[in-house]
Structure formats: C-alpha cells, structure tokens
PDB file of C-alpha atoms in Angstrom:
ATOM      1  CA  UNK A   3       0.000   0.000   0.000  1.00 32.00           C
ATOM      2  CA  UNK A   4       1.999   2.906  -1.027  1.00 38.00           C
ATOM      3  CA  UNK A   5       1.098   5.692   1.540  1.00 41.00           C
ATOM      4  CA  UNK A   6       3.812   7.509   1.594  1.00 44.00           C
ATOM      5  CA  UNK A   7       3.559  11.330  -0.261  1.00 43.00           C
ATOM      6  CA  UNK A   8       6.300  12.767  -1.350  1.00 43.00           C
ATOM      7  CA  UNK A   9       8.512  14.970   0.282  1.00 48.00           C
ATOM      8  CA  UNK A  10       6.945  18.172  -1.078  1.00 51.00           C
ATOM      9  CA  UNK A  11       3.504  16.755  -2.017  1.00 54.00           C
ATOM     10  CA  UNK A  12       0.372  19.107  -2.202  1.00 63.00           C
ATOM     11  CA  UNK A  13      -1.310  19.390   1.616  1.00 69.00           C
ATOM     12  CA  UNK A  14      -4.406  17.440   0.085  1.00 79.00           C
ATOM     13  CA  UNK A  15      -2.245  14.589  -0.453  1.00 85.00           C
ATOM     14  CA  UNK A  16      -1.049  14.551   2.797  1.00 85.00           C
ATOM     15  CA  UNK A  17      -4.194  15.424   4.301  1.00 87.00           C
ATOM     16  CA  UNK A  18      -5.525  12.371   2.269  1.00 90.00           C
ATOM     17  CA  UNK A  19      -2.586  10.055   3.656  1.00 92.00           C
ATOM     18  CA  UNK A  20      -3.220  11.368   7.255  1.00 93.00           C
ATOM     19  CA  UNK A  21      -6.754  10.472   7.011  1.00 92.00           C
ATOM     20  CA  UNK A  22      -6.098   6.982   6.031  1.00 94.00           C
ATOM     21  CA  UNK A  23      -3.026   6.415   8.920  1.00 95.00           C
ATOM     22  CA  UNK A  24      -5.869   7.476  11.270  1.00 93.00           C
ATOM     23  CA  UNK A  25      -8.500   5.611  10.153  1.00 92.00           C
ATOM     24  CA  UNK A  26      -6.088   2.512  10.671  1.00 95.00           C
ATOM     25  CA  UNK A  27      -5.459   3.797  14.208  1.00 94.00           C
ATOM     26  CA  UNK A  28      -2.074   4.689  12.730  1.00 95.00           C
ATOM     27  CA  UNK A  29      -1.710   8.026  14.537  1.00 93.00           C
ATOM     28  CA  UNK A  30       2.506   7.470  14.523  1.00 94.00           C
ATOM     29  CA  UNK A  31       2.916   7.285  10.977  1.00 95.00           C
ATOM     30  CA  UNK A  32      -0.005  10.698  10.217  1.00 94.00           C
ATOM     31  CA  UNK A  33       2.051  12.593  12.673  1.00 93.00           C
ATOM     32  CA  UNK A  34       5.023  11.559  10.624  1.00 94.00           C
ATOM     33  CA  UNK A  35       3.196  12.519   7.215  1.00 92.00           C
ATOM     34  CA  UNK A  36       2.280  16.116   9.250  1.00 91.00           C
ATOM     35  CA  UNK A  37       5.675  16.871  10.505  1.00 90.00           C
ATOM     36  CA  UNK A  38       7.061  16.122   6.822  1.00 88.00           C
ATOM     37  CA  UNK A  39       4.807  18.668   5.861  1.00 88.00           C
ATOM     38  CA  UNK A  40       5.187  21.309   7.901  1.00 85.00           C
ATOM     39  CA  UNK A  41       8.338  21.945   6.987  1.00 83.00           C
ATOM     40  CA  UNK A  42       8.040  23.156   3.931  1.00 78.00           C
ATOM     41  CA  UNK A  43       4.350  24.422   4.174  1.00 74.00           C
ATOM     42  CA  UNK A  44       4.205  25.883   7.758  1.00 67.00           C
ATOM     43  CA  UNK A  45       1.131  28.240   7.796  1.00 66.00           C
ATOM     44  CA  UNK A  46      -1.018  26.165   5.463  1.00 75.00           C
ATOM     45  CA  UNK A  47      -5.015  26.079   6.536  1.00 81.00           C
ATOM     46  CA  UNK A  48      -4.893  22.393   5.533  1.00 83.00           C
ATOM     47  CA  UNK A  49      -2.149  21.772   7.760  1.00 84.00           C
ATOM     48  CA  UNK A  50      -3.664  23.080  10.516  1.00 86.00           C
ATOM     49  CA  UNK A  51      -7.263  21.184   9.915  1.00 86.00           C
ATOM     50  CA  UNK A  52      -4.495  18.092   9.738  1.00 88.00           C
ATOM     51  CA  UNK A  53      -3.245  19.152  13.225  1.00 88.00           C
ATOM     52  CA  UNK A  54      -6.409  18.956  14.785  1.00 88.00           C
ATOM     53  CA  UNK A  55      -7.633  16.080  13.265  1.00 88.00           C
ATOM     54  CA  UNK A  56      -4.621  14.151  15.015  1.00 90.00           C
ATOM     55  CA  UNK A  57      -5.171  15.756  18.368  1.00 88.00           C
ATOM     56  CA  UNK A  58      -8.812  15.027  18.235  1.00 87.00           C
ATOM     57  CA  UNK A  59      -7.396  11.348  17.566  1.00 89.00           C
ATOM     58  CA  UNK A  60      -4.778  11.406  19.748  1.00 89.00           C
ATOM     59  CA  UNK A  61      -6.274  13.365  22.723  1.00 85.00           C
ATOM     60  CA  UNK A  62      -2.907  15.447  22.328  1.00 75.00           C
ATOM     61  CA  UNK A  63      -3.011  18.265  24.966  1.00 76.00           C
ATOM     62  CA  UNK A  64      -6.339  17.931  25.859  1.00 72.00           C
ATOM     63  CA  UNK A  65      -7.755  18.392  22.376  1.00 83.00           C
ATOM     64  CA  UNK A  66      -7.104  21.877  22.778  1.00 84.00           C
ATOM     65  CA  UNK A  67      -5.094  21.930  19.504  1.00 83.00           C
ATOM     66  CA  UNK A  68      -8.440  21.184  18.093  1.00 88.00           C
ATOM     67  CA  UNK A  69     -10.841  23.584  20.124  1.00 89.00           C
ATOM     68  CA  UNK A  70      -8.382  26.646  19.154  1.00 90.00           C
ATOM     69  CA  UNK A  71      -8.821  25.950  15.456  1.00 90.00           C
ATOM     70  CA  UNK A  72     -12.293  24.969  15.421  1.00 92.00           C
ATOM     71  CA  UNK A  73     -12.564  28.236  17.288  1.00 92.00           C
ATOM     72  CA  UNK A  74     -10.544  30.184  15.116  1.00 91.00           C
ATOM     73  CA  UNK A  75     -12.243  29.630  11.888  1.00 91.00           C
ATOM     74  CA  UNK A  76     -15.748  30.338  13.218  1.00 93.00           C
ATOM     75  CA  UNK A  77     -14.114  33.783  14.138  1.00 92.00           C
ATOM     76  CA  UNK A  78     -13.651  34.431  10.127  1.00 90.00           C
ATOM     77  CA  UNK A  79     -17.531  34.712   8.058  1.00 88.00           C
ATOM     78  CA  UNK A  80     -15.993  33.042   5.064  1.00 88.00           C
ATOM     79  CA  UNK A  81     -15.129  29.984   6.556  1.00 83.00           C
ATOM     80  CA  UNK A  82     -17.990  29.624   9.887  1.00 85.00           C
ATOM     81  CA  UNK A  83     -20.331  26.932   8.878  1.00 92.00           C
ATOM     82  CA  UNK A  84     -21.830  24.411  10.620  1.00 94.00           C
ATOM     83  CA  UNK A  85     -19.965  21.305  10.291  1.00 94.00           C
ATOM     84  CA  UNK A  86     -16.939  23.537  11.823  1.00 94.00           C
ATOM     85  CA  UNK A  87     -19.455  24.207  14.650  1.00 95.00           C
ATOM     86  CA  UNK A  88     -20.010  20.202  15.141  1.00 95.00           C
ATOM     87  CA  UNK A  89     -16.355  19.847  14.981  1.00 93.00           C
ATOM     88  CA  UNK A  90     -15.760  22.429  17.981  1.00 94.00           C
ATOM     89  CA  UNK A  91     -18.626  20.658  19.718  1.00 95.00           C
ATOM     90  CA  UNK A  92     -17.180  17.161  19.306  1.00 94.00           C
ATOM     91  CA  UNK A  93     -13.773  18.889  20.306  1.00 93.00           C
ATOM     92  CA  UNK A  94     -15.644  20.691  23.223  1.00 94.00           C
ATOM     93  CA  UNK A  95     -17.437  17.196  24.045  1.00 94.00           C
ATOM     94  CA  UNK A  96     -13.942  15.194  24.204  1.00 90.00           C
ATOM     95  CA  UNK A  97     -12.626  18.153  26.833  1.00 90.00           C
ATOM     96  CA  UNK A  98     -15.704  17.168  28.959  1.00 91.00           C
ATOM     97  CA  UNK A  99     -17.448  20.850  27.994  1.00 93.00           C
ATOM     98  CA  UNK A 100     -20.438  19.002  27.888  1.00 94.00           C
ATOM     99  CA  UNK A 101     -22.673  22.692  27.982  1.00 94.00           C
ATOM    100  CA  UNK A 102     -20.823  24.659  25.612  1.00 95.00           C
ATOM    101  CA  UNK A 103     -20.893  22.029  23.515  1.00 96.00           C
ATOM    102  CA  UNK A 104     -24.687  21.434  23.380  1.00 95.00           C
ATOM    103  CA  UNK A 105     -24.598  24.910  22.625  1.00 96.00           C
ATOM    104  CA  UNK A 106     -22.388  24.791  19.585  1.00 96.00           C
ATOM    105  CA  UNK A 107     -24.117  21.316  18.246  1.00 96.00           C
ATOM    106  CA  UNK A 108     -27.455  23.784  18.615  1.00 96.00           C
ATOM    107  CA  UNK A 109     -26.397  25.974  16.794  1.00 96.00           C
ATOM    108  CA  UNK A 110     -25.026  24.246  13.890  1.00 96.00           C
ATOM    109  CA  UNK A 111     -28.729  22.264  13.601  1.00 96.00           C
ATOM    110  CA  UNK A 112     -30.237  26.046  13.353  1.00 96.00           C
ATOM    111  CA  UNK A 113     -28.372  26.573  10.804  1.00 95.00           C
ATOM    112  CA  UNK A 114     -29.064  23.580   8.896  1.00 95.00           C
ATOM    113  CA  UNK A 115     -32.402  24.674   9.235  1.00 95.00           C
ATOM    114  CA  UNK A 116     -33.345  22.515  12.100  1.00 94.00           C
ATOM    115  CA  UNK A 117     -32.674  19.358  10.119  1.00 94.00           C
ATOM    116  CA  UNK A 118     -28.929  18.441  11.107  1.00 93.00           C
ATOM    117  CA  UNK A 119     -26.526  16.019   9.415  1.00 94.00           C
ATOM    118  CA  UNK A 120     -26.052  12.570  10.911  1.00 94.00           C
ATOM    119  CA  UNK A 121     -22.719  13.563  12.040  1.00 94.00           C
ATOM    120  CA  UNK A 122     -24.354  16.686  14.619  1.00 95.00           C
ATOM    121  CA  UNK A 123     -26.964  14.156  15.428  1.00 94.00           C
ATOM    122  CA  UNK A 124     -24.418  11.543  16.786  1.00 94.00           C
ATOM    123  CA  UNK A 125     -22.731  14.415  18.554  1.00 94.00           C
ATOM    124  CA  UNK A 126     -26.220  15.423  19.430  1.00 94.00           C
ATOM    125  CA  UNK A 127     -26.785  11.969  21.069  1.00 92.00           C
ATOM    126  CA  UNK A 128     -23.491  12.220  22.942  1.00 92.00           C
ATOM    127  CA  UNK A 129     -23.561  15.582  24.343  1.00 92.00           C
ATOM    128  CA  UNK A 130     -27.541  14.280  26.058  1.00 90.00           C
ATOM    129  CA  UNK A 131     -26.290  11.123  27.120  1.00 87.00           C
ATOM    130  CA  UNK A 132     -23.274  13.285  28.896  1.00 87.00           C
ATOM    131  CA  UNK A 133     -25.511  15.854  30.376  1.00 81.00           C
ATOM    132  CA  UNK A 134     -26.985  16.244  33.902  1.00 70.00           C
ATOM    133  CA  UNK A 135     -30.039  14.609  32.388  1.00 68.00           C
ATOM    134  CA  UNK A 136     -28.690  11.382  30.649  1.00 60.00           C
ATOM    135  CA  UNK A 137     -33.156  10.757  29.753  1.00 60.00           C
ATOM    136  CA  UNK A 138     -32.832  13.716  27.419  1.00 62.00           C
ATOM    137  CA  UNK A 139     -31.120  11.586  24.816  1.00 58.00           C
ATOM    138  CA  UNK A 140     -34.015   9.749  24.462  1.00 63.00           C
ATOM    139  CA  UNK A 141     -35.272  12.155  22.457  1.00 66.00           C
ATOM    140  CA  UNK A 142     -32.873  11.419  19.267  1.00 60.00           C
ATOM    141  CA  UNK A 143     -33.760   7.472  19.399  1.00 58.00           C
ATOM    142  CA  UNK A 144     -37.564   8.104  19.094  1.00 57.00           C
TER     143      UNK A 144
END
C-alpha cells in the first residue's frame, strides 16, 4: 500500500494520507506525514485542519489543539459553517465541555435549518447522554 507522499507533495495529499493512517489507528505514521509537511508548508489552513484532526485522535493536549482551530475559523464569516461548529462541539465534548458544547451542536442544527446532518446528530446523542439529564437523549432514538 503505497502511503507515503512525497517529500513536497500538495497538503491534500497529505491530508488524504493522514486520514487513512488514522483511520487505521495509525496516529505514529499521520504525525510523521504532518511533521514532513510542515516543513516546507508551515502556515497552510490544511495543515492546521491536519493538526487537529490528530489531536482530536490522539487526545494530544487535551484536544485543545483542536478547540483553538475549530474556534478560530468560526471567528472568520468566510469559513464559519456548521460542520466547523459540530467539529468544535465534538472537540468541546472530548474536553468534557459538555454545555458549551450542546450549545455549539445547537447551533449548527439552526443553521441547517433545524434538520442536522447525521454527524451533529451523533454528537447530538453524545452531548444528552453526557448531560446532567442522561433521559434527554431519548429524544434522538424516538
């Protein structure tokens, strides 16, 4: 299986190979694919997402690699939608932020018009089975 990018290979490529080395619970050899790189492509958006996406795997420093992004880009218009608001709730959800991350997975259904994606409904699920009121998830297997 040849994985390996080369050693100045677009950031999709490598965001591609880092996606596969996690999905095999290979979070050695992504980090490896990252840190290859970032040397040459240091303040790339892609990179960053790629960051994330291992510390969310990894639960490297807390995931708080991941909540600053996520954060981050709902700060600029252009790039706030609401899958980045499910990812800061799933990052918020993994830091035990159970409220603030109810509140983000909220918000991210409104704006889907009150019909989320089945990726906010399984963080949806989560953040009610985490809550103070564990019966509230309930609601999303009816």
């Amino acid at each position: 299986l040849p994985l390996a990018v080369g050693r100045r290979s677009p950031p999709l490529s490598v965001a591609y190979a880092v996606q596969v080395y996690l999905s095999i619970n290979r979070a050695d050899l992504a980090r490896k694919e990252y840190d290859r790189a970032k040397r040459w492509a240091e303040d790339d958006l892609l990179l960053q997402l790629i960051e994330a996406s291992i510390g969310l795997a990894t639960g490297k420093d807390g995931y708080a690699d991941a909540h600053a992004f996520y954060t981050e880009q709902l700060a600029n218009p252009s790039l706030s939608s609401p899958h980045v608001l499910t990812a800061r709730g799933v990052a918020r959800l993994l830091r035990g932020e159970v409220a603030a991350a109810r509140s983000d997975l909220e918000e991210a259904t409104s704006q889907m018009g009150g019909a989320p994606d089945a990726e906010t409904l399984a963080a949806e699920t989560v953040a009610a089975g985490l809550s103070a009121k564990p019966a509230d998830a309930e609601e999303f297997f009816g």
